JSON list of C-alpha atoms and ligand atoms in Angstrom, two decimals:
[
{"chain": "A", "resi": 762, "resn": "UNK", "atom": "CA", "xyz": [20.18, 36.01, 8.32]},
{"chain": "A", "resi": 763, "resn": "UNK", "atom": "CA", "xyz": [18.69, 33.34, 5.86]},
{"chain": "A", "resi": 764, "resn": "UNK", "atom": "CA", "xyz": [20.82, 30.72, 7.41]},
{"chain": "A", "resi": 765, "resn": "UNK", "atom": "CA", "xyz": [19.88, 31.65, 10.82]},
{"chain": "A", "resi": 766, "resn": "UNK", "atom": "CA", "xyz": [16.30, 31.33, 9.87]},
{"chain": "A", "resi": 767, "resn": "UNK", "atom": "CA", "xyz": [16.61, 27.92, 7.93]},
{"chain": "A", "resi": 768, "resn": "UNK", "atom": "CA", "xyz": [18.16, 26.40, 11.00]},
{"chain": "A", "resi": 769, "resn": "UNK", "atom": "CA", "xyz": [15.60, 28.06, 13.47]},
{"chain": "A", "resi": 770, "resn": "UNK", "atom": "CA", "xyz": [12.76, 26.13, 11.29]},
{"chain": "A", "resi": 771, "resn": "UNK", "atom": "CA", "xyz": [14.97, 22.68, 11.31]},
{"chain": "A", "resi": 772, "resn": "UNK", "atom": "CA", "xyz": [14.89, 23.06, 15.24]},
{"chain": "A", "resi": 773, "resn": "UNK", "atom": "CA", "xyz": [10.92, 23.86, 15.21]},
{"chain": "A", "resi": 774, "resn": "UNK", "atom": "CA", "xyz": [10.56, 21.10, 13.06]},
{"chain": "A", "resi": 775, "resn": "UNK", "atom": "CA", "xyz": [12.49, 18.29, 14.55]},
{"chain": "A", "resi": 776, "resn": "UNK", "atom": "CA", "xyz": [10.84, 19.56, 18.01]},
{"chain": "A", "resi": 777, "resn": "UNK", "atom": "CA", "xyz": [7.42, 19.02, 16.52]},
{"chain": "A", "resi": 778, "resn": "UNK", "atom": "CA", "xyz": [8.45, 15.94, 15.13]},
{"chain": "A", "resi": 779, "resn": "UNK", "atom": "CA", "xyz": [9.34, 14.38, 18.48]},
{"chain": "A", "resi": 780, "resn": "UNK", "atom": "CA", "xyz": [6.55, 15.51, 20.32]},
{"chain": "A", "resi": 781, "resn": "UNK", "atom": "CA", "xyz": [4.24, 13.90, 17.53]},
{"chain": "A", "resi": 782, "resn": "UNK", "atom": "CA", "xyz": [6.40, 10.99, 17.98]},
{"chain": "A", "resi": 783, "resn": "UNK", "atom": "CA", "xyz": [5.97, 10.62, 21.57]},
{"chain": "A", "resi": 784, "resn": "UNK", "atom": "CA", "xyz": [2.51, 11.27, 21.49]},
{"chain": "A", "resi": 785, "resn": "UNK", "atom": "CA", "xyz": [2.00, 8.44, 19.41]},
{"chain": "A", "resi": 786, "resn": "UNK", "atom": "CA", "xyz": [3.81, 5.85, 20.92]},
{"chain": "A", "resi": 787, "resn": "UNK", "atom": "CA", "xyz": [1.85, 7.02, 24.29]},
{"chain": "A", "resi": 788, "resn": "UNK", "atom": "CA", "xyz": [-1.32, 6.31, 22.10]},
{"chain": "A", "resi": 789, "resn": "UNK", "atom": "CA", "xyz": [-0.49, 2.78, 21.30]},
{"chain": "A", "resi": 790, "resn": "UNK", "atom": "CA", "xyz": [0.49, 1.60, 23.79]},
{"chain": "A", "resi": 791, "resn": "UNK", "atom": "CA", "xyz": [-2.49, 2.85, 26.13]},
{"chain": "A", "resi": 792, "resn": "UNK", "atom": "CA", "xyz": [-4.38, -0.72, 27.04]},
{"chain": "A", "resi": 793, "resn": "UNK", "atom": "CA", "xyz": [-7.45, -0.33, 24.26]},
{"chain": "A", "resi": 794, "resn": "UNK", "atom": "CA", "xyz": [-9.97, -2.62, 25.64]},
{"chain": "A", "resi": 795, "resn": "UNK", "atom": "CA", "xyz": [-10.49, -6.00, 23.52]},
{"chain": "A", "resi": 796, "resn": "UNK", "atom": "CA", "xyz": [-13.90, -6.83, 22.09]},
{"chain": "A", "resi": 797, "resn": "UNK", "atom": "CA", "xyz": [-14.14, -9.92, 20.41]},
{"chain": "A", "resi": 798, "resn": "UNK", "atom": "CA", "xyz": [-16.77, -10.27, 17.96]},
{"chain": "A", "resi": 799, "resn": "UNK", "atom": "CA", "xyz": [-20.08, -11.55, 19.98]},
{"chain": "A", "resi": 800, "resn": "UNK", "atom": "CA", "xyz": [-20.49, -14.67, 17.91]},
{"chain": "A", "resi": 801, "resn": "UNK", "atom": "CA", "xyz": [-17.74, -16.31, 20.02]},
{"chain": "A", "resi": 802, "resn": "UNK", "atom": "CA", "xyz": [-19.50, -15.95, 23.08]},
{"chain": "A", "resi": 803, "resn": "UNK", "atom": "CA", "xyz": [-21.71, -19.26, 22.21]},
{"chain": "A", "resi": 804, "resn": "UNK", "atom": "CA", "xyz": [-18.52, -20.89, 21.95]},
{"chain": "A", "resi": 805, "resn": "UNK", "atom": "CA", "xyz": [-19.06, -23.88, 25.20]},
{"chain": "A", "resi": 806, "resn": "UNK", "atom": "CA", "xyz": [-15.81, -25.73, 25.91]},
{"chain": "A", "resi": 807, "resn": "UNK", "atom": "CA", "xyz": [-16.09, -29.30, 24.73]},
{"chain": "A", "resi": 808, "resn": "UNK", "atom": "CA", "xyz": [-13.89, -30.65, 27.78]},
{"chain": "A", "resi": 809, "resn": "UNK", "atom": "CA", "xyz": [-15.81, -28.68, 30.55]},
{"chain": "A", "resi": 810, "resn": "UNK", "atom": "CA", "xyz": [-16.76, -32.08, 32.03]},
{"chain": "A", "resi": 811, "resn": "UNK", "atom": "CA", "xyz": [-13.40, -33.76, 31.30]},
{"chain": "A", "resi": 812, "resn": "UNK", "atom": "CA", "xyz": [-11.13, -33.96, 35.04]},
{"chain": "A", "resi": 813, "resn": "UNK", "atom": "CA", "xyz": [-8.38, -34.28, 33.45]},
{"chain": "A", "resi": 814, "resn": "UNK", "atom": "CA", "xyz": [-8.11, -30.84, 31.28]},
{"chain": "A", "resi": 815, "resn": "UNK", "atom": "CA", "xyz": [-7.80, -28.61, 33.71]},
{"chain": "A", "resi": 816, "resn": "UNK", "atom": "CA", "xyz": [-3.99, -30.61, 35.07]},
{"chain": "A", "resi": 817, "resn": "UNK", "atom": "CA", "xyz": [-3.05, -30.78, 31.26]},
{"chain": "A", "resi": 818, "resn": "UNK", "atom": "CA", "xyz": [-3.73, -27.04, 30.56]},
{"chain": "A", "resi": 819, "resn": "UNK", "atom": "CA", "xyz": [-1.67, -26.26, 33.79]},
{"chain": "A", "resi": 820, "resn": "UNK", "atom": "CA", "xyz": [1.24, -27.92, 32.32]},
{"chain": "A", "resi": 821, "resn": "UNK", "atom": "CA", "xyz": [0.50, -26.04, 29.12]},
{"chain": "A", "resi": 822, "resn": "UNK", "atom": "CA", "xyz": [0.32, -22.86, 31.06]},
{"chain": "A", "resi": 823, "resn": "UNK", "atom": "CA", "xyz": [3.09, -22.98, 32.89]},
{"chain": "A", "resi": 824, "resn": "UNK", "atom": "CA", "xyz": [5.37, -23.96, 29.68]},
{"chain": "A", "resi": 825, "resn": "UNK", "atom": "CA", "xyz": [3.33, -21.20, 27.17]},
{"chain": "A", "resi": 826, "resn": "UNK", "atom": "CA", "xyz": [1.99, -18.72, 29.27]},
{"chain": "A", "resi": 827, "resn": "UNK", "atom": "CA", "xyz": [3.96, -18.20, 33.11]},
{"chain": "A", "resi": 828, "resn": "UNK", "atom": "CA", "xyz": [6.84, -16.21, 31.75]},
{"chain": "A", "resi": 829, "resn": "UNK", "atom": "CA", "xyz": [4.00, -13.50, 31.07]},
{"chain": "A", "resi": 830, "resn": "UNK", "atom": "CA", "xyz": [1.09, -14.27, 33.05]},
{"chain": "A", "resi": 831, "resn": "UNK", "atom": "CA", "xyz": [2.93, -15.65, 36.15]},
{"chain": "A", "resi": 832, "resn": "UNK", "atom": "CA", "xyz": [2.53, -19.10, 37.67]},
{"chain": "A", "resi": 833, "resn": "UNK", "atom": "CA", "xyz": [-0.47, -18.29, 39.38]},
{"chain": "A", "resi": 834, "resn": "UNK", "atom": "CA", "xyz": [-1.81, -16.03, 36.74]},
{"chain": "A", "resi": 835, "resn": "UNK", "atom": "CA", "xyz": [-1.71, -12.88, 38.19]},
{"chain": "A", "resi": 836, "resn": "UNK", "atom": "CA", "xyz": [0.08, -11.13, 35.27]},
{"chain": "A", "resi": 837, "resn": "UNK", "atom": "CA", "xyz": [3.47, -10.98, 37.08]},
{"chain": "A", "resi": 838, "resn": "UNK", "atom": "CA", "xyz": [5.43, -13.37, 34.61]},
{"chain": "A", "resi": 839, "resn": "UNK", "atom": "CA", "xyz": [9.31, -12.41, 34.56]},
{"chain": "A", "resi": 840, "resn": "UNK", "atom": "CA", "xyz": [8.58, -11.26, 31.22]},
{"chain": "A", "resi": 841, "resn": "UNK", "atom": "CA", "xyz": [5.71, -8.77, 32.29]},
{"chain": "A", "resi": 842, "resn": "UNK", "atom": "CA", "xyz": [8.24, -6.14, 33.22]},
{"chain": "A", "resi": 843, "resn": "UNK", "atom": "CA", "xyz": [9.09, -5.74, 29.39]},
{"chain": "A", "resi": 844, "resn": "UNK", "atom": "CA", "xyz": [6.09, -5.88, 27.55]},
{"chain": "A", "resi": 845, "resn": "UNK", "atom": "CA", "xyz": [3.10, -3.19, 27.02]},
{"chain": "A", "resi": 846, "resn": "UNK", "atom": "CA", "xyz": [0.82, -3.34, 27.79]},
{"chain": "A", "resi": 847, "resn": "UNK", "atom": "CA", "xyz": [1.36, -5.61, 31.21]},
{"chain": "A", "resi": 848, "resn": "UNK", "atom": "CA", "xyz": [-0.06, -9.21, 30.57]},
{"chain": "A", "resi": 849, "resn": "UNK", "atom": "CA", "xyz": [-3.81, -9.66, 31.99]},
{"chain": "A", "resi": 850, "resn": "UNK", "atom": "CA", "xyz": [-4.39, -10.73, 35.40]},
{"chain": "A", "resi": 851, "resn": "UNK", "atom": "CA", "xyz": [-6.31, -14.27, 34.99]},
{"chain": "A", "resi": 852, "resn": "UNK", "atom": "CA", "xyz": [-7.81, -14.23, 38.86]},
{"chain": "A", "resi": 853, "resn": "UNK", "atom": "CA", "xyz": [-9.47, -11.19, 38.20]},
{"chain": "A", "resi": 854, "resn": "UNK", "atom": "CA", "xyz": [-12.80, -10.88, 37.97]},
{"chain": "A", "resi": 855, "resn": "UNK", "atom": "CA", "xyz": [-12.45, -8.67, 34.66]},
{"chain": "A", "resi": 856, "resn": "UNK", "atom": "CA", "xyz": [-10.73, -12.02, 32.78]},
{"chain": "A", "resi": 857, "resn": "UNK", "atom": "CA", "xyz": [-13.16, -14.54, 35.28]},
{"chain": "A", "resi": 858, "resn": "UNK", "atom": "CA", "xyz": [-16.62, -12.96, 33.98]},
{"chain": "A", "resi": 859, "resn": "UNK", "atom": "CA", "xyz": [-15.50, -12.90, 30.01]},
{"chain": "A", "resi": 860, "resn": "UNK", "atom": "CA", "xyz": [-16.98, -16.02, 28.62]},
{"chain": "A", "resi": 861, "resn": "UNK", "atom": "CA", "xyz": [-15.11, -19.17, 27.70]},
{"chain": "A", "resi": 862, "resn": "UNK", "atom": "CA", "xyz": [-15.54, -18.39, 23.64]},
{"chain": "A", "resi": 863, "resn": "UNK", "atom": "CA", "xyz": [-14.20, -15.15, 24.39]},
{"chain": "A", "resi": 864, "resn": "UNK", "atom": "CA", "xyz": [-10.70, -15.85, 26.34]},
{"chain": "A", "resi": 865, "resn": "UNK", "atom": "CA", "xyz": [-10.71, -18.96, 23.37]},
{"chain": "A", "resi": 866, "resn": "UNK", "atom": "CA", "xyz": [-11.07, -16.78, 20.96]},
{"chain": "A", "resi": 867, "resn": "UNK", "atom": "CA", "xyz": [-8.34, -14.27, 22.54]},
{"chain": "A", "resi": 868, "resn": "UNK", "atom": "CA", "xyz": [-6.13, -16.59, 22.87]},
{"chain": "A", "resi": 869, "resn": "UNK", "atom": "CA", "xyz": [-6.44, -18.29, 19.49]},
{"chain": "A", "resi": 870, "resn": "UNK", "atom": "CA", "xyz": [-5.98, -14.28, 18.14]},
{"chain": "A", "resi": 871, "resn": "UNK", "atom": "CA", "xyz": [-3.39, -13.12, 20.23]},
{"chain": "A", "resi": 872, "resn": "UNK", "atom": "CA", "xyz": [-2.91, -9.01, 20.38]},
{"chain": "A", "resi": 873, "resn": "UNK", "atom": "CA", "xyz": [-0.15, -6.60, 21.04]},
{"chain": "A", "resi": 874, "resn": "UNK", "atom": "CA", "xyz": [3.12, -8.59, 22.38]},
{"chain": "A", "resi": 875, "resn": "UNK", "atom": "CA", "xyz": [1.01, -11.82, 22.80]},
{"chain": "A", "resi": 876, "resn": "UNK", "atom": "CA", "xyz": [1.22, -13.89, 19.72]},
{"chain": "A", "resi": 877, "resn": "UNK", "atom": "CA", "xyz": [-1.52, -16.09, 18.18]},
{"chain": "A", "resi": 878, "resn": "UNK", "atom": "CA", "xyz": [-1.64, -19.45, 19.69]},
{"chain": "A", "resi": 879, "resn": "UNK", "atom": "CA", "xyz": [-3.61, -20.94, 16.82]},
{"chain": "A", "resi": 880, "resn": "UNK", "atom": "CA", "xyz": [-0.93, -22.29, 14.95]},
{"chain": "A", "resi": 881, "resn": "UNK", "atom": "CA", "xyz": [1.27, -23.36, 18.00]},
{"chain": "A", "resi": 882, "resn": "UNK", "atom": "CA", "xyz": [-1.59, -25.44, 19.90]},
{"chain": "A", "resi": 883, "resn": "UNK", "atom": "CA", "xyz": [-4.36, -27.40, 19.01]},
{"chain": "A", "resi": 884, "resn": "UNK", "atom": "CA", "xyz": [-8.00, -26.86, 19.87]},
{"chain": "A", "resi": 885, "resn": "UNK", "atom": "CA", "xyz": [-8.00, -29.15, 22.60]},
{"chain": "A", "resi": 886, "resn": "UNK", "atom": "CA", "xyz": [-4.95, -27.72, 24.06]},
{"chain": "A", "resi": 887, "resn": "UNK", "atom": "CA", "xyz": [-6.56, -24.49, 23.82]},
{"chain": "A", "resi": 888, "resn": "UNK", "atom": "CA", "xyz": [-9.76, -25.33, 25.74]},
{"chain": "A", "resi": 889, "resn": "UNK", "atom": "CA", "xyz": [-7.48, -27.41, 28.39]},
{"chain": "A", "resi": 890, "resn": "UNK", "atom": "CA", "xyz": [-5.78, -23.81, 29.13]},
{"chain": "A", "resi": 891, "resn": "UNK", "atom": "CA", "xyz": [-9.51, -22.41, 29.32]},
{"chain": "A", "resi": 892, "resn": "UNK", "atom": "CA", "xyz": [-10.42, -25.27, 31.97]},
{"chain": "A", "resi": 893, "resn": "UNK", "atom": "CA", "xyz": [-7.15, -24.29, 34.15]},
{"chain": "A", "resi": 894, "resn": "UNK", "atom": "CA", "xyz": [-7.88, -20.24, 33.79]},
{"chain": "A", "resi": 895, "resn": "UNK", "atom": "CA", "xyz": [-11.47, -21.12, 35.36]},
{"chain": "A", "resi": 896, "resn": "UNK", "atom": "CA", "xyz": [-9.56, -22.70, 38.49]},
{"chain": "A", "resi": 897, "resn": "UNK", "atom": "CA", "xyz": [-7.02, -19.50, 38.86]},
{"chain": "A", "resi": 898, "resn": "UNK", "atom": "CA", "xyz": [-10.43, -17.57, 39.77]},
{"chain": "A", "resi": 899, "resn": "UNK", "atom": "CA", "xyz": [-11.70, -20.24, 42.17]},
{"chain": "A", "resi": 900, "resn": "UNK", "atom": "CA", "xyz": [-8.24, -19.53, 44.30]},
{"chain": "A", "resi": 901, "resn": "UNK", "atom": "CA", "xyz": [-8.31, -16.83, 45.99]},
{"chain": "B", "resi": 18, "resn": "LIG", "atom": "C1", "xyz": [4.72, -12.41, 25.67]},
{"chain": "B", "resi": 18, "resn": "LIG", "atom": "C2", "xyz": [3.86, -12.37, 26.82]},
{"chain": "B", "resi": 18, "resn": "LIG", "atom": "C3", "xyz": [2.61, -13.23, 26.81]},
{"chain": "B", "resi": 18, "resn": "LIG", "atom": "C4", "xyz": [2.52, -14.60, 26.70]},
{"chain": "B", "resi": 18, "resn": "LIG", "atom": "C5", "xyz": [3.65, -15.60, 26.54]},
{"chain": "B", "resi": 18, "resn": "LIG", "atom": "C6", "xyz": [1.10, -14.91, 26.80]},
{"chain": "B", "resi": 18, "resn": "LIG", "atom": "N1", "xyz": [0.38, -13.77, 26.96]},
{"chain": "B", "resi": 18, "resn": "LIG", "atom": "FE1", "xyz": [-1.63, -13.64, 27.23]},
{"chain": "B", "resi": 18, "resn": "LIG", "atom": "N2", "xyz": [-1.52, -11.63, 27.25]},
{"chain": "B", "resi": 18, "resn": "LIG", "atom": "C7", "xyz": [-0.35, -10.90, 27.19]},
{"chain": "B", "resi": 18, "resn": "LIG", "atom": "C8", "xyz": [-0.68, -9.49, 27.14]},
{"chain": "B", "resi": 18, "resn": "LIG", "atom": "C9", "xyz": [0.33, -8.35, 27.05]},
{"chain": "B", "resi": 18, "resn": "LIG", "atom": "C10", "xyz": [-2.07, -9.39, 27.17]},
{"chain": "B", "resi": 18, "resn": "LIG", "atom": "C11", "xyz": [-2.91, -8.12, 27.07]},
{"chain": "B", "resi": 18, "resn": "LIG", "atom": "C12", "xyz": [-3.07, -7.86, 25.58]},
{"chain": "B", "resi": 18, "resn": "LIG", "atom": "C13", "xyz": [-3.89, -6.62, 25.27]},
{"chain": "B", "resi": 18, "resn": "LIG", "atom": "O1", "xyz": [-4.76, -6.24, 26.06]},
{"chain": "B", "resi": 18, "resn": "LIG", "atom": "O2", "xyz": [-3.66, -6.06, 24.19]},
{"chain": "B", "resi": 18, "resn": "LIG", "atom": "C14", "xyz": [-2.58, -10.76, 27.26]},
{"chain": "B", "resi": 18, "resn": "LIG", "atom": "C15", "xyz": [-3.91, -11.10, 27.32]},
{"chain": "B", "resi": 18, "resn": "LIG", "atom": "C16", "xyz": [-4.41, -12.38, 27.41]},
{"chain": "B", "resi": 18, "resn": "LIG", "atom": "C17", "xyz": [-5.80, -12.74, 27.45]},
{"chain": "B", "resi": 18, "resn": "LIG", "atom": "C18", "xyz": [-6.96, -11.77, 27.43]},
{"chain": "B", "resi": 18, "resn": "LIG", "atom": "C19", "xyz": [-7.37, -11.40, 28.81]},
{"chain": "B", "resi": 18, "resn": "LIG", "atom": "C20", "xyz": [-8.45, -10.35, 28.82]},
{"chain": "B", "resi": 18, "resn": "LIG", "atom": "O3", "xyz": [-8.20, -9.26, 29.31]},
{"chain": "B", "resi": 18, "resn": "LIG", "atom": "O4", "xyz": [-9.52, -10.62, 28.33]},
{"chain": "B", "resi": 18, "resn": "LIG", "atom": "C21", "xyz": [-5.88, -14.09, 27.54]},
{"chain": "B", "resi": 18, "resn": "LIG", "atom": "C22", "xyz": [-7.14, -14.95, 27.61]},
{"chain": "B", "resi": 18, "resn": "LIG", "atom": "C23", "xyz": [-4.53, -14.60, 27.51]},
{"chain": "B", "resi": 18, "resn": "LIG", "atom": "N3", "xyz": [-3.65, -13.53, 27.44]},
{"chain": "B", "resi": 18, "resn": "LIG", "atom": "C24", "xyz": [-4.19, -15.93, 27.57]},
{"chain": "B", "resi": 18, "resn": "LIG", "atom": "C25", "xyz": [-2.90, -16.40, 27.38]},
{"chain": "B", "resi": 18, "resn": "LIG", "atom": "C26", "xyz": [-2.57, -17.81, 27.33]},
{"chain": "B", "resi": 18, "resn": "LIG", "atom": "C27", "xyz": [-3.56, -18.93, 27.57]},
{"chain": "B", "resi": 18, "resn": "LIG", "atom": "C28", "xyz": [-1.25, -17.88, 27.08]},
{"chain": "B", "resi": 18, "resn": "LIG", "atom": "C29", "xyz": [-0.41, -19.13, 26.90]},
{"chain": "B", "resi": 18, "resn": "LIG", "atom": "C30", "xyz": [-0.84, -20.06, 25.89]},
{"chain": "B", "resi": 18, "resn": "LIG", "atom": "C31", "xyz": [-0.73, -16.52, 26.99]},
{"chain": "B", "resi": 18, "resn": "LIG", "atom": "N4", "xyz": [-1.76, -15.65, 27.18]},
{"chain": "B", "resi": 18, "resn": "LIG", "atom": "C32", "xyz": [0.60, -16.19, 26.76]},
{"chain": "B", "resi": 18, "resn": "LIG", "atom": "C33", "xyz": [0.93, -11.40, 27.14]},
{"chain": "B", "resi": 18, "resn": "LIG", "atom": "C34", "xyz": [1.26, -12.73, 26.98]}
]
């Protein structure tokens, strides 16, 4: 009867425990939205009138960023499949009405399956990638 009873509470227990379990991974990896702090927003982009950043962030982009954001930026890299949550659309007008400081700043941070890019490119190439995400909302 004892043993009965101990293995009846293993089973309860192990049942909660995967519920809990699932329940939290369905937590994290809900999209939480992404506030950067509002001090970046009076970040301006130092090559805004430079012609030439927007072609050299496209050739950043497509190297760094197109296996998860897609060639075009639409979020439909042929990594996107695997990661959660999905990469951001860049067209959108979501990403397109976020300031320049605060896609910088983003992408100098990195969160969830997208790394920080702070070590891996320099300023400069940072802002170049901001000056080619401002043309992916132009095309449309
Ligand atoms: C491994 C896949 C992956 C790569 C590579 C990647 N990203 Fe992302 N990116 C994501 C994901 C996933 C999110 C959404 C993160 C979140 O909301 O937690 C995201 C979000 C962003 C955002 C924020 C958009 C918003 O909603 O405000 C920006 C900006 C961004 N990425 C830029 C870049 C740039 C620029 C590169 C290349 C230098 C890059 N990403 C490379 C996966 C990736």
């Amino acid at each position: 009867m004892k043993k009965e009873r101990n293995c009846l509470s293993v089973i309860t227990l192990s049942l909660v425990l995967t519920l809990f379990c699932n329940y939290a991974i369905a937590q994290s990896s809900k999209a939480k939205p992404w506030i950067p702090p509002t001090s970046v927003n009076q970040l301006k982009n130092p090559l805004a009138q430079d012609a030439a950043a927007p072609k050299e962030g496209k050739k950043l982009y497509i190297t760094y960023c197109a296996p998860c954001h897609g060639n075009s930026g639409k979020g439909d890299g042929i990594a996107s499949a695997a990661v959660n949550p999905k990469p951001a659309d860049h067209t959108s007008v979501a990403v397109q009405s976020e300031t320049d400081g605060a896609l910088f700043w983003k992408m100098t941070e990195g969160r969830g399956p997208m790394i920080s890019y702070k070590q891996l490119l320099t300023e400069t190439q940072r802002w170049q990638l901001i000056s080619f995400i401002r043309t992916l909302g132009k095309k449309k």
